[in-house]
CSV table of C-alpha atoms and ligand atoms in Angstrom, one decimal:
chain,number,residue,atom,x,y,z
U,165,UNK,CA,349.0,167.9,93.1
U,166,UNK,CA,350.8,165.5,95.6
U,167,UNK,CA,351.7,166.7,99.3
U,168,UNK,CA,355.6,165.8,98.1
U,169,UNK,CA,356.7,165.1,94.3
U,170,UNK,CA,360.6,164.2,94.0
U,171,UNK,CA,362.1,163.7,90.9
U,172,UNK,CA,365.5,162.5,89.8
U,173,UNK,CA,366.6,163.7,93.5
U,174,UNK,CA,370.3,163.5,94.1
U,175,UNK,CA,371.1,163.3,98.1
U,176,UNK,CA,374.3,164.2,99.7
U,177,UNK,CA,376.8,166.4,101.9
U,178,UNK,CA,379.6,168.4,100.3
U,179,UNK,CA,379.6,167.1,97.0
U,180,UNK,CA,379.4,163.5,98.1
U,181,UNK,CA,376.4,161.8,96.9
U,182,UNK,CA,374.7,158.9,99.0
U,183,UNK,CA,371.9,158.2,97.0
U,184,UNK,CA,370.5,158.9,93.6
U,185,UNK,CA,367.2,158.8,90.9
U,186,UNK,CA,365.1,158.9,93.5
U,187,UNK,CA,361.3,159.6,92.8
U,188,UNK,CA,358.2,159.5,94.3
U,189,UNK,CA,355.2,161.5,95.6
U,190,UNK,CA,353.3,161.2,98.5
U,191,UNK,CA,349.9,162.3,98.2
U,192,UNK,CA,347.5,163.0,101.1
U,193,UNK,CA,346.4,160.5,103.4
U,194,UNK,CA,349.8,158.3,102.1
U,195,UNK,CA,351.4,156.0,104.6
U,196,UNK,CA,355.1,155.9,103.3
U,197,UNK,CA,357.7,153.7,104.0
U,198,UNK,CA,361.2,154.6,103.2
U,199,UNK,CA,363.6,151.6,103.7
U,200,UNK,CA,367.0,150.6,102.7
U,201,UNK,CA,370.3,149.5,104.3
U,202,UNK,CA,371.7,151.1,106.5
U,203,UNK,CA,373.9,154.2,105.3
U,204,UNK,CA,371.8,154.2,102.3
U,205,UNK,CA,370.5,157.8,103.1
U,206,UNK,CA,367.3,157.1,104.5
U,207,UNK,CA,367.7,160.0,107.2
U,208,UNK,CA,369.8,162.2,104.6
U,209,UNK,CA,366.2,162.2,102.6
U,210,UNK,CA,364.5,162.7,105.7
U,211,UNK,CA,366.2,165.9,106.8
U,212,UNK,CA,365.9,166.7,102.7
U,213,UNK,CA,361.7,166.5,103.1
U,214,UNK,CA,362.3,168.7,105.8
U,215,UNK,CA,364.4,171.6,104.7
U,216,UNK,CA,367.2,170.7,106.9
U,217,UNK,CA,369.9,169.6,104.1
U,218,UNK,CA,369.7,170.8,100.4
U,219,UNK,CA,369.6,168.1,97.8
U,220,UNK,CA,372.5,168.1,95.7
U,221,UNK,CA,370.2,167.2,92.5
U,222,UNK,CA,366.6,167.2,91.2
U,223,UNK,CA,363.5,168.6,91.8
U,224,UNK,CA,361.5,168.7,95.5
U,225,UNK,CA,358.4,170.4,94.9
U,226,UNK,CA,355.6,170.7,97.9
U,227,UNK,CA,352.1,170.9,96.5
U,228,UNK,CA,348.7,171.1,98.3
U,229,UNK,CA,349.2,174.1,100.2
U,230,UNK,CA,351.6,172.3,102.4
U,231,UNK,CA,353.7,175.1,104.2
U,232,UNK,CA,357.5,173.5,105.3
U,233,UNK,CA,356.6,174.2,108.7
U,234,UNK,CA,353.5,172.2,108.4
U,235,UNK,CA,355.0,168.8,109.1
U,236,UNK,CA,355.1,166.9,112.3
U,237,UNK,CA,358.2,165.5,112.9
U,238,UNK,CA,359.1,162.4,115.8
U,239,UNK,CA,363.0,162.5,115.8
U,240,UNK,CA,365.1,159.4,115.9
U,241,UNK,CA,365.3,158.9,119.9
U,242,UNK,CA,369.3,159.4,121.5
U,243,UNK,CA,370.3,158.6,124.6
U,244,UNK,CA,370.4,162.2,125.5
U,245,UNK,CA,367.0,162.8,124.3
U,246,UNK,CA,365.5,160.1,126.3
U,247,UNK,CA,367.2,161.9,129.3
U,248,UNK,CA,365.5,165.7,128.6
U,249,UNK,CA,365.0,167.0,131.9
U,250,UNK,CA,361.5,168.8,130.7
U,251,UNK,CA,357.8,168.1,131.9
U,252,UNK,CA,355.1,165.9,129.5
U,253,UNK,CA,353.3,169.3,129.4
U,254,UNK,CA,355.6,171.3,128.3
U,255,UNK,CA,357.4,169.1,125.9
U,256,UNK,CA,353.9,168.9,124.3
U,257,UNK,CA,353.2,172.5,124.3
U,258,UNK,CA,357.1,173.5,122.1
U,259,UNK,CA,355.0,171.1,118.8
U,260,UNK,CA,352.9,174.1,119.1
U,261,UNK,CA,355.4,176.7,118.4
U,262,UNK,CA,355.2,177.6,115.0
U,263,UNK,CA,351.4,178.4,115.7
U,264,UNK,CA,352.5,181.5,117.7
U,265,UNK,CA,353.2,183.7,115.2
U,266,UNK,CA,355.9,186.0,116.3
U,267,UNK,CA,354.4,186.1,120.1
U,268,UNK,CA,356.9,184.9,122.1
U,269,UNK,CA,354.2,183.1,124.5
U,270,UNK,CA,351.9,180.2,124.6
U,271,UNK,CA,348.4,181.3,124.0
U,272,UNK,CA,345.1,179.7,125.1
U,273,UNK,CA,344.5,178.5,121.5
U,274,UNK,CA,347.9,176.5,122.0
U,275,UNK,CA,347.2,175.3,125.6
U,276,UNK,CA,343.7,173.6,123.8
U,277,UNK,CA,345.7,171.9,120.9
U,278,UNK,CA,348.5,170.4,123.8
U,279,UNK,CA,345.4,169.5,126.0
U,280,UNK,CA,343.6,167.6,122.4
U,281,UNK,CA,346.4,165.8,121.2
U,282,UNK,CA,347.5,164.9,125.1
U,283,UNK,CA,344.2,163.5,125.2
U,284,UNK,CA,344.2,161.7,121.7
U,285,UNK,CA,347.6,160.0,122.9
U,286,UNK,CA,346.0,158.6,126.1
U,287,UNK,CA,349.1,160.7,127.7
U,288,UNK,CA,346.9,163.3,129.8
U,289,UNK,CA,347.2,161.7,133.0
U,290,UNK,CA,351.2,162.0,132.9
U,291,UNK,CA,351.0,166.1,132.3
U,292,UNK,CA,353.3,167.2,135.5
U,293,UNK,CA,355.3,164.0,135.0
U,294,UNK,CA,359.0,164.2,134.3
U,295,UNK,CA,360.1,163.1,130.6
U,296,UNK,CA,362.9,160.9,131.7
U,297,UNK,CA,361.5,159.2,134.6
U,298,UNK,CA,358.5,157.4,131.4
U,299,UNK,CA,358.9,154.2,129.4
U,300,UNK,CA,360.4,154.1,126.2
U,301,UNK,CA,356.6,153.7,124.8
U,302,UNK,CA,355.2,156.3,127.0
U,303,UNK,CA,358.3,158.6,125.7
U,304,UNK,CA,356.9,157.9,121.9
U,305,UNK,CA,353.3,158.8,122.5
U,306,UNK,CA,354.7,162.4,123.9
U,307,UNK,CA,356.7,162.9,120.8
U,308,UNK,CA,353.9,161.9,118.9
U,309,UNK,CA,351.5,164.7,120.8
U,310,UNK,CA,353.7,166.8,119.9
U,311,UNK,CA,354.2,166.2,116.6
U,312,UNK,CA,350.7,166.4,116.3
U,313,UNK,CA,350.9,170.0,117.6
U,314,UNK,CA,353.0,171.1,114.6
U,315,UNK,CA,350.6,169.1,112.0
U,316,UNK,CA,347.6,167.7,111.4
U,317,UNK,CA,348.5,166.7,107.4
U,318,UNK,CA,352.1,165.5,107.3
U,319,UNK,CA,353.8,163.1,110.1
U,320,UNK,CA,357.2,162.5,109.8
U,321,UNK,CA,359.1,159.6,111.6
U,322,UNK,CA,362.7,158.4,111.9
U,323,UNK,CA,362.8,155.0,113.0
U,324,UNK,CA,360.4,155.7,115.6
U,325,UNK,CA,360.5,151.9,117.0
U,326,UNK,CA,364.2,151.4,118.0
U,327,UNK,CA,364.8,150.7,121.7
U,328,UNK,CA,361.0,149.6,121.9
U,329,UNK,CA,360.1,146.2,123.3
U,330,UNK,CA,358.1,143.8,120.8
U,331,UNK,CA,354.5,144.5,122.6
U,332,UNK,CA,355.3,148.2,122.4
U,333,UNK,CA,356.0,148.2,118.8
U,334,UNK,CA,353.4,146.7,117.7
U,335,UNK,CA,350.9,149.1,119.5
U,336,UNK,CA,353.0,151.7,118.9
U,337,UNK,CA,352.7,150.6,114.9
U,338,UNK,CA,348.7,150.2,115.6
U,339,UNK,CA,348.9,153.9,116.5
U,340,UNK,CA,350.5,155.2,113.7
U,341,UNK,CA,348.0,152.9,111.3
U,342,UNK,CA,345.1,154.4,113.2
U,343,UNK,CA,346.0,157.9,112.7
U,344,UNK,CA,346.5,157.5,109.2
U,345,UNK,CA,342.8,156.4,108.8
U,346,UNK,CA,341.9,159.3,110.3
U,347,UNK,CA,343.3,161.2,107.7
U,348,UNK,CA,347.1,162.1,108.7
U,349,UNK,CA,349.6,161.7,105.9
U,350,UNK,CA,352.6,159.3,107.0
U,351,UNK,CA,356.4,159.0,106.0
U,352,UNK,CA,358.2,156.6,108.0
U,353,UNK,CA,361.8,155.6,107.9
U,354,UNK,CA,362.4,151.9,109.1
U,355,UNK,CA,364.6,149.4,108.8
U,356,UNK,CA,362.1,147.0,110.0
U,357,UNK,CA,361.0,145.9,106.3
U,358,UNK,CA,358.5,143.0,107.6
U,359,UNK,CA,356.1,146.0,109.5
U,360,UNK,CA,356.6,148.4,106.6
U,361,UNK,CA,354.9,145.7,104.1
U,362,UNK,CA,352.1,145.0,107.3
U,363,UNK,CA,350.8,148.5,107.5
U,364,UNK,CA,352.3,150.9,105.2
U,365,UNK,CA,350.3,151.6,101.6
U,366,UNK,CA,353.3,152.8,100.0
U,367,UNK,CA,356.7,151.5,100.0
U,368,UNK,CA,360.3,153.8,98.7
U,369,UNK,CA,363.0,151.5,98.7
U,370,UNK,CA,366.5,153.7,98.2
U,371,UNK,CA,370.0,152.2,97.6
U,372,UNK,CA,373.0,154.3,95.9
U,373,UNK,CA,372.1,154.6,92.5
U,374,UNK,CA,368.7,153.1,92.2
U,375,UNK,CA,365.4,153.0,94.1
U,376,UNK,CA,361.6,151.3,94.0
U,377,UNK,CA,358.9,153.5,94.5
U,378,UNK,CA,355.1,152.2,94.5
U,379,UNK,CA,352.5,150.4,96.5
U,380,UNK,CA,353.2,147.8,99.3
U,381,UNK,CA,351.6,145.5,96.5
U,382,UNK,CA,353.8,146.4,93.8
U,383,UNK,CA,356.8,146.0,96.2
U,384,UNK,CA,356.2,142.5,97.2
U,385,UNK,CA,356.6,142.0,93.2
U,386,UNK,CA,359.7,143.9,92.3
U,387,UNK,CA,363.2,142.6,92.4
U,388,UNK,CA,364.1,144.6,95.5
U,389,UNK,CA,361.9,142.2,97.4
U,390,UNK,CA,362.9,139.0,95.8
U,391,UNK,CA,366.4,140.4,96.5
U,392,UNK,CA,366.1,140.6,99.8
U,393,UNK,CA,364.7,136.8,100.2
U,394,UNK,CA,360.9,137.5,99.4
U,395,UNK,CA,360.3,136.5,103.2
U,396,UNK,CA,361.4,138.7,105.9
W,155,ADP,P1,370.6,155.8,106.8
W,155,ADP,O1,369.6,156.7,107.5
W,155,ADP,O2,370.0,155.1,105.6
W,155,ADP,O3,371.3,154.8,107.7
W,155,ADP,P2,372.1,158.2,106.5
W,155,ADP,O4,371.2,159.1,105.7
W,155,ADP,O5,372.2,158.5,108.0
W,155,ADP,O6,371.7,156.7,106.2
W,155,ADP,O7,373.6,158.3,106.0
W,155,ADP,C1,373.9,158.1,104.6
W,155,ADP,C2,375.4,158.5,104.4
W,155,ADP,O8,375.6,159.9,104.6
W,155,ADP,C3,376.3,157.7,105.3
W,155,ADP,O9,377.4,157.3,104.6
W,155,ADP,C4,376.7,158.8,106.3
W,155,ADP,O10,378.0,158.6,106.8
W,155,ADP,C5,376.6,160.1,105.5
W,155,ADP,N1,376.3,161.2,106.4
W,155,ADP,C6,375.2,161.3,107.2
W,155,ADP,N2,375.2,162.5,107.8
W,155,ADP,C7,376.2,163.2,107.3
W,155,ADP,C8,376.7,164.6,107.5
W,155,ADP,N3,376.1,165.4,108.3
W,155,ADP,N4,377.8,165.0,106.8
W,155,ADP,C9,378.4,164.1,105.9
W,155,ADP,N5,378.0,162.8,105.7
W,155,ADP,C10,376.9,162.4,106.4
């Protein structure tokens, strides 16, 4: 049984649809790639793999034991975001809230997995500093702590590159790649199609009424590659 299994999903808000026939599963230790233009409903899906917006259509089954809260998530950055006016510490520390049960307080047990996954980032060091006052990379390696608070099977990412300069993006890419082969189970929306094929294994590509799903392999053989000039 796969982490995610979609089939014949129909995306939309208030009986619009963006996108449809979509299918695909992602099993465990998966890096996905979800591309498309933009508007195509890359995000809409998103929020759909995490119980934020009802699909319209199909079947979205979770398998695996995978609980819905059980998924890291690193939101698309905003302007207002990048501005939070909260410590490193304790922006880390709220990925570990749905591990507290109905206490309303930060346990020891939570302090350890902040501490861990401050430490796997390389982000320790910047505990007491100020969210806002970091670089756009340092920002990313936060969210990713976090997001590593809430899950150590499923990480979810909305075009976690955007704003990032080019040395940045590729580390920050190098990142993602390296937690994968430790084990974590990646989705990634991007619209940066070239890095998708570099380091993701799978590759869901969704326009309005049709979509590729398969390996990076397969994708670099199917018409919605040739279609978009074979060379990136
Ligand atoms: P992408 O991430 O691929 O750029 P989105 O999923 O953000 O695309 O958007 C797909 C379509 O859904 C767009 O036409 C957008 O205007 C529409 N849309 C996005 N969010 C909402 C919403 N909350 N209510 C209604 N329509 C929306």
């Amino acid at each position: 049984m796969a982490y995610i299994k979609c089939k014949n999903l129909v995306l939309g808000y208030e009986g619009t649809i963006v996108a449809e026939n979509i299918n695909f599963e992602v099993n465990r230790g998966d890096y996905l790639c979800i591309v498309g233009e933009n508007g195509a409903g890359k995000t809409t899906l998103m929020k759909t793999l995490l119980g934020l917006t009802p699909p319209m259509g199909g079947e979205f089954v979770r398998g695996e034991g995978l609980n819905a809260h059980e998924t890291g998530y690193l939101p698309q950055q905003t302007v207002v975001q990048r501005d939070f006016p909260a410590s490193v510490w304790e922006i880390v520390l709220s990925g570990t809230l749905s591990s507290c049960g109905k206490r309303p307080f930060f346990g020891k047990e939570q302090k350890a997995l902040a501490e861990k996954n401050m430490r796997r980032m390389d982000i320790w060091e910047l505990k007491k500093e100020c969210y806002r006052r970091l670089s756009g990379g340092q920002q990313q390696r936060v969210l990713l702590a976090r997001a590593l608070c809430a899950s150590s099977k499923l990480l979810v990412l909305d075009e976690p590159v955007t704003g990032l300069d080019p040395k940045v993006t590729v580390e920050f890419y190098q990142l993602i790649k390296k937690l994968n082969e430790e084990g974590l189970t990646i989705i990634m929306v991007s619209h940066d199609v070239s890095s998708a094929i570099k380091y993701a294994s799978h590759i869901l590509h969704i326009e309005k009424e049709r979509s590729f799903t398969g390996t990076t392999k397969e994708y670099l053989k199917s018409d919605f590659w040739r279609e978009l000039g074979g060379a990136v």
